[in-house]
Amino acid sequence: MATHSVGAEVDQERLVRRRAATPERRPVLIILHQERSTPGRVGRLLAERGHPLDIRRPRFGDPLPETLALHAGVVIFGGPMSANDSDDWLKAETDFIGLALKENRPFLGLCLGAQMLARHLGGRVFAHAGGLAEIGYYPIRPTPEGLDFARRLGAPWPTHVYHWHREGFDTPPGAVALAEGDEFPVQAIRYGDTAFGFQFHPEVTHAMVYRWTTLAASRLNIPGAQPAAEHHRGRFMYDPAVRLWLGMFLDYWLESGARPAPAREPSFPARQPRHAQPELAGAGEGPHFAPPELPRPVRRGG
């Protein structure tokens, strides 16, 4: 009977990284906003598809690349700040979205990242008129355009998704609304063929839900937020559909920007990794405390 060893795991990881180094498996740029936040299930699914994760935190001084020619796409995750804040790093990061759009690279914004996309395109980001938040699982409904997108995707939209936000956004000029909600009407948008913004958090893992509802329990008192028990109940009820949909979406999203790698590698700003970040702790408005025993994500310097 074959034995399983740590050495075998290391060899398998190296094999995955060798496959990931091919032009078809370029790194995905991951932009996070807290020192201990991570890309959660999105990061794991991208790594399973052979894409290294180029993790950067512009808020803490990490430079952004001058071009995305060597990246398969960009994902901007959530955070406790507002897309309306005046911080220089946030303005620079919002402007950086224009590079992804100009170079036609797949872009995905989640929660804060979606709001930054809306702001970049000239849309509004604003608090609920009644002071409500969406914190927990809430229903979404596809628009007619969203139904058409689901047919192309080959997977239906989930009926409920996980939220952790107090601001929403309009459908910006030139974008198309794909899904809507009750208190925050715009839940998913598409701009062109490769840029998407989701107000919700499909990246959350089971552990993340426990962390956020425990370490940020005070936020569950905000009007509109669900009690912790509803988060856990919703996870078991709705997450299987979210997991299926997310995998199909990421396949579609990655293929939307597939093109041959450039013949010459452009010059990137020098970057040194700042933090050792496990993959599965999460990202978004909730707190981020990743257990140190989890594996490190694949990184690519730039």
C-alpha positions as a Markdown table, in Angstrom:
| # | Residue | x | y | z |
|---|---|---|---|---|
| 1 | Met | 0.0 | 0.0 | 0.0 |
| 2 | Ala | 1.3 | 3.4 | -0.9 |
| 3 | Thr | 2.3 | 5.7 | 2.0 |
| 4 | His | 1.7 | 9.4 | 2.3 |
| 5 | Ser | 4.4 | 11.7 | 3.5 |
| 6 | Val | 5.2 | 15.4 | 3.9 |
| 7 | Gly | 7.8 | 15.0 | 1.2 |
| 8 | Ala | 5.2 | 13.7 | -1.2 |
| 9 | Glu | 3.1 | 16.8 | -0.5 |
| 10 | Val | 6.0 | 19.0 | -1.2 |
| 11 | Asp | 6.7 | 17.2 | -4.5 |
| 12 | Gln | 3.1 | 17.5 | -5.5 |
| 13 | Glu | 3.1 | 21.3 | -4.7 |
| 14 | Arg | 6.2 | 21.7 | -6.9 |
| 15 | Leu | 4.5 | 19.8 | -9.7 |
| 16 | Val | 1.5 | 22.1 | -9.5 |
| 17 | Arg | 3.8 | 25.2 | -9.5 |
| 18 | Arg | 5.6 | 23.9 | -12.6 |
| 19 | Arg | 2.3 | 23.4 | -14.4 |
| 20 | Ala | 1.2 | 26.9 | -13.2 |
| 21 | Ala | 4.2 | 28.5 | -14.8 |
| 22 | Thr | 3.0 | 27.9 | -18.3 |
| 23 | Pro | 1.4 | 30.7 | -20.3 |
| 24 | Glu | -2.1 | 29.3 | -19.8 |
| 25 | Arg | -1.6 | 29.4 | -16.0 |
| 26 | Arg | -0.3 | 32.8 | -15.3 |
| 27 | Pro | -0.7 | 34.3 | -11.8 |
| 28 | Val | -3.9 | 36.0 | -10.6 |
| 29 | Leu | -3.3 | 39.3 | -8.9 |
| 30 | Ile | -5.0 | 39.2 | -5.5 |
| 31 | Ile | -5.5 | 42.6 | -3.8 |
| 32 | Leu | -6.3 | 42.5 | 0.0 |
| 33 | His | -6.9 | 45.3 | 2.5 |
| 34 | Gln | -5.9 | 44.0 | 5.9 |
| 35 | Glu | -2.7 | 42.5 | 7.2 |
| 36 | Arg | -4.2 | 39.2 | 8.0 |
| 37 | Ser | -6.9 | 38.9 | 5.3 |
| 38 | Thr | -6.7 | 36.2 | 2.7 |
| 39 | Pro | -8.5 | 35.2 | -0.5 |
| 40 | Gly | -10.5 | 32.4 | 1.0 |
| 41 | Arg | -12.2 | 30.0 | -1.3 |
| 42 | Val | -11.6 | 32.1 | -4.3 |
| 43 | Gly | -7.9 | 31.7 | -3.7 |
| 44 | Arg | -8.2 | 28.0 | -3.2 |
| 45 | Leu | -10.2 | 27.5 | -6.4 |
| 46 | Leu | -7.8 | 29.6 | -8.5 |
| 47 | Ala | -4.8 | 27.6 | -7.1 |
| 48 | Glu | -6.6 | 24.3 | -7.9 |
| 49 | Arg | -6.9 | 25.5 | -11.4 |
| 50 | Gly | -3.1 | 25.9 | -11.5 |
| 51 | His | -2.9 | 29.7 | -11.1 |
| 52 | Pro | -0.3 | 31.1 | -8.7 |
| 53 | Leu | -1.6 | 33.9 | -6.4 |
| 54 | Asp | 0.3 | 37.2 | -6.6 |
| 55 | Ile | -0.9 | 38.6 | -3.3 |
| 56 | Arg | -0.4 | 42.4 | -2.7 |
| 57 | Arg | -1.6 | 44.9 | -0.1 |
| 58 | Pro | -1.3 | 48.4 | -1.5 |
| 59 | Arg | -2.6 | 49.7 | 1.8 |
| 60 | Phe | 0.6 | 48.6 | 3.4 |
| 61 | Gly | 3.0 | 49.7 | 0.7 |
| 62 | Asp | 2.9 | 46.9 | -1.8 |
| 63 | Pro | 3.3 | 48.3 | -5.4 |
| 64 | Leu | 0.9 | 47.4 | -8.1 |
| 65 | Pro | 2.2 | 46.2 | -11.5 |
| 66 | Glu | 2.6 | 48.6 | -14.4 |
| 67 | Thr | 0.9 | 46.2 | -16.7 |
| 68 | Leu | -1.2 | 43.0 | -16.4 |
| 69 | Ala | 0.3 | 41.4 | -19.4 |
| 70 | Leu | 1.7 | 38.5 | -17.3 |
| 71 | His | -1.4 | 38.1 | -15.1 |
| 72 | Ala | -4.4 | 36.0 | -15.8 |
| 73 | Gly | -6.7 | 38.4 | -14.0 |
| 74 | Val | -7.2 | 40.6 | -10.9 |
| 75 | Val | -9.4 | 40.2 | -7.9 |
| 76 | Ile | -10.0 | 43.0 | -5.4 |
| 77 | Phe | -11.5 | 41.8 | -2.1 |
| 78 | Gly | -13.4 | 43.5 | 0.7 |
| 79 | Gly | -12.4 | 45.5 | 3.7 |
| 80 | Pro | -13.8 | 47.6 | 6.5 |
| 81 | Met | -13.1 | 50.9 | 4.7 |
| 82 | Ser | -15.4 | 52.8 | 2.3 |
| 83 | Ala | -14.9 | 53.2 | -1.4 |
| 84 | Asn | -15.6 | 56.9 | -0.7 |
| 85 | Asp | -12.6 | 57.3 | 1.6 |
| 86 | Ser | -9.9 | 59.8 | 0.6 |
| 87 | Asp | -6.8 | 57.7 | 1.4 |
| 88 | Asp | -4.2 | 57.9 | -1.3 |
| 89 | Trp | -3.7 | 54.2 | -1.5 |
| 90 | Leu | -7.5 | 53.6 | -2.1 |
| 91 | Lys | -7.6 | 56.3 | -4.8 |
| 92 | Ala | -4.6 | 54.7 | -6.5 |
| 93 | Glu | -6.2 | 51.2 | -6.2 |
| 94 | Thr | -9.4 | 52.5 | -7.7 |
| 95 | Asp | -7.5 | 54.1 | -10.6 |
| 96 | Phe | -5.7 | 50.8 | -11.1 |
| 97 | Ile | -8.9 | 49.2 | -12.1 |
| 98 | Gly | -8.7 | 51.2 | -15.3 |
| 99 | Leu | -5.5 | 49.3 | -16.2 |
| 100 | Ala | -7.4 | 46.0 | -16.1 |
| 101 | Leu | -10.2 | 47.4 | -18.2 |
| 102 | Lys | -7.8 | 49.0 | -20.7 |
| 103 | Glu | -5.8 | 45.8 | -21.1 |
| 104 | Asn | -9.0 | 43.7 | -21.2 |
| 105 | Arg | -7.8 | 41.5 | -18.3 |
| 106 | Pro | -10.4 | 39.6 | -16.2 |
| 107 | Phe | -11.4 | 41.8 | -13.2 |
| 108 | Leu | -13.5 | 40.7 | -10.2 |
| 109 | Gly | -14.4 | 43.0 | -7.4 |
| 110 | Leu | -16.0 | 41.5 | -4.2 |
| 111 | Cys | -17.9 | 43.8 | -1.8 |
| 112 | Leu | -15.5 | 46.8 | -1.4 |
| 113 | Gly | -13.8 | 45.7 | -4.7 |
| 114 | Ala | -17.2 | 45.9 | -6.5 |
| 115 | Gln | -17.9 | 49.3 | -5.0 |
| 116 | Met | -14.5 | 50.5 | -6.2 |
| 117 | Leu | -15.3 | 49.3 | -9.7 |
| 118 | Ala | -18.6 | 51.2 | -9.5 |
| 119 | Arg | -16.8 | 54.3 | -8.4 |
| 120 | His | -14.2 | 54.0 | -11.1 |
| 121 | Leu | -17.0 | 53.8 | -13.7 |
| 122 | Gly | -18.7 | 56.9 | -12.4 |
| 123 | Gly | -21.3 | 55.3 | -10.2 |
| 124 | Arg | -22.4 | 56.1 | -6.6 |
| 125 | Val | -21.5 | 54.3 | -3.4 |
| 126 | Phe | -23.7 | 55.1 | -0.5 |
| 127 | Ala | -25.2 | 54.0 | 2.8 |
| 128 | His | -28.7 | 52.6 | 3.1 |
| 129 | Ala | -31.2 | 55.4 | 3.5 |
| 130 | Gly | -32.7 | 53.6 | 6.6 |
| 131 | Gly | -29.3 | 52.9 | 8.1 |
| 132 | Leu | -29.6 | 49.1 | 7.5 |
| 133 | Ala | -26.8 | 46.7 | 6.8 |
| 134 | Glu | -26.7 | 43.3 | 5.1 |
| 135 | Ile | -24.7 | 41.0 | 7.4 |
| 136 | Gly | -25.6 | 37.3 | 6.9 |
| 137 | Tyr | -27.4 | 35.4 | 4.1 |
| 138 | Tyr | -29.8 | 37.4 | 2.0 |
| 139 | Pro | -31.7 | 36.6 | -1.2 |
| 140 | Ile | -30.7 | 37.8 | -4.6 |
| 141 | Arg | -32.5 | 37.5 | -7.9 |
| 142 | Pro | -31.1 | 37.5 | -11.4 |
| 143 | Thr | -32.2 | 40.3 | -13.8 |
| 144 | Pro | -33.1 | 39.3 | -17.4 |
| 145 | Glu | -29.5 | 40.0 | -18.3 |
| 146 | Gly | -28.4 | 37.8 | -15.3 |
| 147 | Leu | -30.6 | 35.0 | -16.5 |
| 148 | Asp | -28.9 | 35.2 | -19.9 |
| 149 | Phe | -25.5 | 35.1 | -18.3 |
| 150 | Ala | -26.5 | 32.1 | -16.2 |
| 151 | Arg | -27.4 | 30.2 | -19.4 |
| 152 | Arg | -24.0 | 31.1 | -20.8 |
| 153 | Leu | -22.3 | 30.1 | -17.6 |
| 154 | Gly | -24.1 | 26.8 | -17.4 |
| 155 | Ala | -25.0 | 27.3 | -13.7 |
| 156 | Pro | -28.0 | 29.0 | -12.0 |
| 157 | Trp | -27.5 | 31.9 | -9.6 |
| 158 | Pro | -27.6 | 30.9 | -6.0 |
| 159 | Thr | -30.8 | 32.1 | -4.2 |
| 160 | His | -29.0 | 33.4 | -1.1 |
| 161 | Val | -25.5 | 34.7 | -0.7 |
| 162 | Tyr | -23.3 | 35.9 | 2.2 |
| 163 | His | -23.1 | 39.6 | 2.9 |
| 164 | Trp | -21.1 | 41.8 | 5.2 |
| 165 | His | -21.6 | 45.4 | 4.3 |
| 166 | Arg | -23.3 | 48.7 | 5.1 |
| 167 | Glu | -22.9 | 50.5 | 1.8 |
| 168 | Gly | -24.2 | 49.7 | -1.7 |
| 169 | Phe | -23.8 | 51.1 | -5.2 |
| 170 | Asp | -25.7 | 52.0 | -8.3 |
| 171 | Thr | -25.3 | 50.3 | -11.6 |
| 172 | Pro | -22.6 | 52.6 | -13.1 |
| 173 | Pro | -22.7 | 54.0 | -16.6 |
| 174 | Gly | -21.9 | 51.4 | -19.2 |
| 175 | Ala | -22.4 | 48.5 | -16.8 |
| 176 | Val | -25.2 | 45.9 | -16.7 |
| 177 | Ala | -26.9 | 44.7 | -13.6 |
| 178 | Leu | -26.9 | 40.9 | -13.3 |
| 179 | Ala | -28.5 | 40.4 | -9.9 |
| 180 | Glu | -30.6 | 42.4 | -7.5 |
| 181 | Gly | -31.6 | 42.3 | -3.8 |
| 182 | Asp | -34.2 | 43.8 | -1.5 |
| 183 | Glu | -32.6 | 46.5 | 0.7 |
| 184 | Phe | -29.5 | 46.9 | -1.6 |
| 185 | Pro | -31.0 | 46.6 | -5.1 |
| 186 | Val | -27.7 | 46.2 | -7.1 |
| 187 | Gln | -26.0 | 42.9 | -6.2 |
| 188 | Ala | -23.9 | 42.0 | -9.3 |
| 189 | Ile | -22.8 | 44.0 | -12.3 |
| 190 | Arg | -20.8 | 43.2 | -15.5 |
| 191 | Tyr | -18.8 | 45.8 | -17.5 |
| 192 | Gly | -17.8 | 44.6 | -20.9 |
| 193 | Asp | -16.9 | 41.0 | -21.3 |
| 194 | Thr | -14.3 | 40.6 | -18.5 |
| 195 | Ala | -15.1 | 42.9 | -15.5 |
| 196 | Phe | -17.5 | 41.8 | -12.8 |
| 197 | Gly | -18.5 | 43.2 | -9.4 |
| 198 | Phe | -20.4 | 41.3 | -6.7 |
| 199 | Gln | -21.7 | 43.0 | -3.5 |
| 200 | Phe | -21.6 | 39.7 | -1.7 |
| 201 | His | -18.9 | 37.3 | -0.5 |
| 202 | Pro | -18.7 | 34.0 | -2.4 |
| 203 | Glu | -15.2 | 33.5 | -1.1 |
| 204 | Val | -16.2 | 32.8 | 2.5 |
| 205 | Thr | -15.3 | 29.5 | 4.1 |
| 206 | His | -16.9 | 27.7 | 7.0 |
| 207 | Ala | -14.1 | 28.9 | 9.3 |
| 208 | Met | -14.5 | 32.5 | 8.1 |
| 209 | Val | -18.2 | 32.6 | 9.0 |
| 210 | Tyr | -17.2 | 31.5 | 12.6 |
| 211 | Arg | -14.4 | 34.1 | 12.8 |
| 212 | Trp | -16.4 | 37.0 | 11.5 |
| 213 | Thr | -19.5 | 36.3 | 13.7 |
| 214 | Thr | -17.2 | 35.8 | 16.8 |
| 215 | Leu | -14.6 | 38.5 | 16.4 |
| 216 | Ala | -17.0 | 41.1 | 15.0 |
| 217 | Ala | -20.0 | 40.1 | 17.1 |
| 218 | Ser | -20.7 | 43.8 | 17.9 |
| 219 | Arg | -21.6 | 44.4 | 14.2 |
| 220 | Leu | -24.4 | 41.9 | 14.5 |
| 221 | Asn | -26.3 | 44.6 | 16.5 |
| 222 | Ile | -26.4 | 46.9 | 13.4 |
| 223 | Pro | -30.0 | 47.2 | 12.2 |
| 224 | Gly | -30.7 | 44.7 | 9.5 |
| 225 | Ala | -27.9 | 42.3 | 10.5 |
| 226 | Gln | -28.8 | 38.7 | 11.3 |
| 227 | Pro | -27.9 | 37.0 | 14.5 |
| 228 | Ala | -24.9 | 34.6 | 14.4 |
| 229 | Ala | -27.2 | 31.5 | 14.5 |
| 230 | Glu | -28.8 | 32.6 | 11.2 |
| 231 | His | -25.3 | 32.9 | 9.6 |
| 232 | His | -24.5 | 29.3 | 10.5 |
| 233 | Arg | -27.9 | 28.0 | 9.5 |
| 234 | Gly | -27.7 | 29.9 | 6.2 |
| 235 | Arg | -24.3 | 28.4 | 5.5 |
| 236 | Phe | -25.6 | 24.8 | 5.5 |
| 237 | Met | -28.7 | 25.7 | 3.6 |
| 238 | Tyr | -27.2 | 27.9 | 0.8 |
| 239 | Asp | -23.5 | 27.4 | 0.5 |
| 240 | Pro | -23.6 | 24.2 | -1.7 |
| 241 | Ala | -25.3 | 26.2 | -4.5 |
| 242 | Val | -22.8 | 29.1 | -4.0 |
| 243 | Arg | -19.9 | 26.7 | -4.2 |
| 244 | Leu | -21.1 | 25.2 | -7.5 |
| 245 | Trp | -21.9 | 28.6 | -9.0 |
| 246 | Leu | -18.5 | 30.1 | -8.0 |
| 247 | Gly | -16.5 | 27.3 | -9.6 |
| 248 | Met | -18.4 | 27.7 | -12.9 |
| 249 | Phe | -18.1 | 31.4 | -12.7 |
| 250 | Leu | -14.3 | 31.4 | -12.2 |
| 251 | Asp | -13.9 | 29.0 | -15.2 |
| 252 | Tyr | -15.8 | 31.4 | -17.3 |
| 253 | Trp | -14.0 | 34.5 | -15.9 |
| 254 | Leu | -10.6 | 33.0 | -16.5 |
| 255 | Glu | -11.4 | 32.0 | -20.0 |
| 256 | Ser | -12.7 | 35.5 | -20.8 |
| 257 | Gly | -9.2 | 37.0 | -20.9 |
| 258 | Ala | -7.2 | 34.0 | -22.2 |
| 259 | Arg | -4.6 | 35.1 | -24.7 |
| 260 | Pro | -0.9 | 34.2 | -25.5 |
| 261 | Ala | 1.7 | 35.4 | -23.0 |
| 262 | Pro | 3.9 | 38.3 | -24.3 |
| 263 | Ala | 7.2 | 37.5 | -25.8 |
| 264 | Arg | 9.1 | 39.8 | -23.5 |
| 265 | Glu | 8.5 | 40.1 | -19.8 |
| 266 | Pro | 7.8 | 43.8 | -18.8 |
| 267 | Ser | 9.5 | 45.4 | -15.8 |
| 268 | Phe | 7.5 | 45.3 | -12.6 |
| 269 | Pro | 8.1 | 47.4 | -9.5 |
| 270 | Ala | 10.3 | 45.5 | -7.0 |
| 271 | Arg | 8.3 | 43.8 | -4.2 |
| 272 | Gln | 9.2 | 41.8 | -1.2 |
| 273 | Pro | 6.5 | 39.6 | 0.5 |
| 274 | Arg | 5.3 | 41.4 | 3.6 |
| 275 | His | 3.2 | 38.7 | 5.3 |
| 276 | Ala | 2.9 | 34.9 | 5.4 |
| 277 | Gln | -0.8 | 34.5 | 4.7 |
| 278 | Pro | -2.8 | 31.2 | 4.8 |
| 279 | Glu | -5.3 | 30.8 | 2.1 |
| 280 | Leu | -8.5 | 30.0 | 3.9 |
| 281 | Ala | -9.1 | 32.6 | 6.5 |
| 282 | Gly | -11.1 | 35.0 | 4.3 |
| 283 | Ala | -11.5 | 38.6 | 3.1 |
| 284 | Gly | -14.1 | 41.2 | 3.5 |
| 285 | Glu | -15.4 | 43.5 | 6.2 |
| 286 | Gly | -15.1 | 40.9 | 8.9 |
| 287 | Pro | -12.0 | 40.4 | 11.1 |
| 288 | His | -9.2 | 38.3 | 9.7 |
| 289 | Phe | -7.2 | 36.0 | 12.0 |
| 290 | Ala | -5.7 | 33.1 | 10.1 |
| 291 | Pro | -4.6 | 30.0 | 12.0 |
| 292 | Pro | -0.8 | 29.6 | 11.4 |
| 293 | Glu | -1.0 | 25.9 | 10.7 |
| 294 | Leu | -2.7 | 26.4 | 7.3 |
| 295 | Pro | -0.6 | 26.2 | 4.1 |
| 296 | Arg | 0.9 | 29.4 | 2.7 |
| 297 | Pro | -0.6 | 30.6 | -0.7 |
| 298 | Val | 1.6 | 30.4 | -3.8 |
| 299 | Arg | 3.2 | 33.8 | -4.4 |
| 300 | Arg | 4.8 | 35.5 | -7.4 |
| 301 | Gly | 7.0 | 38.4 | -6.9 |
| 302 | Gly | 6.7 | 41.3 | -9.3 |
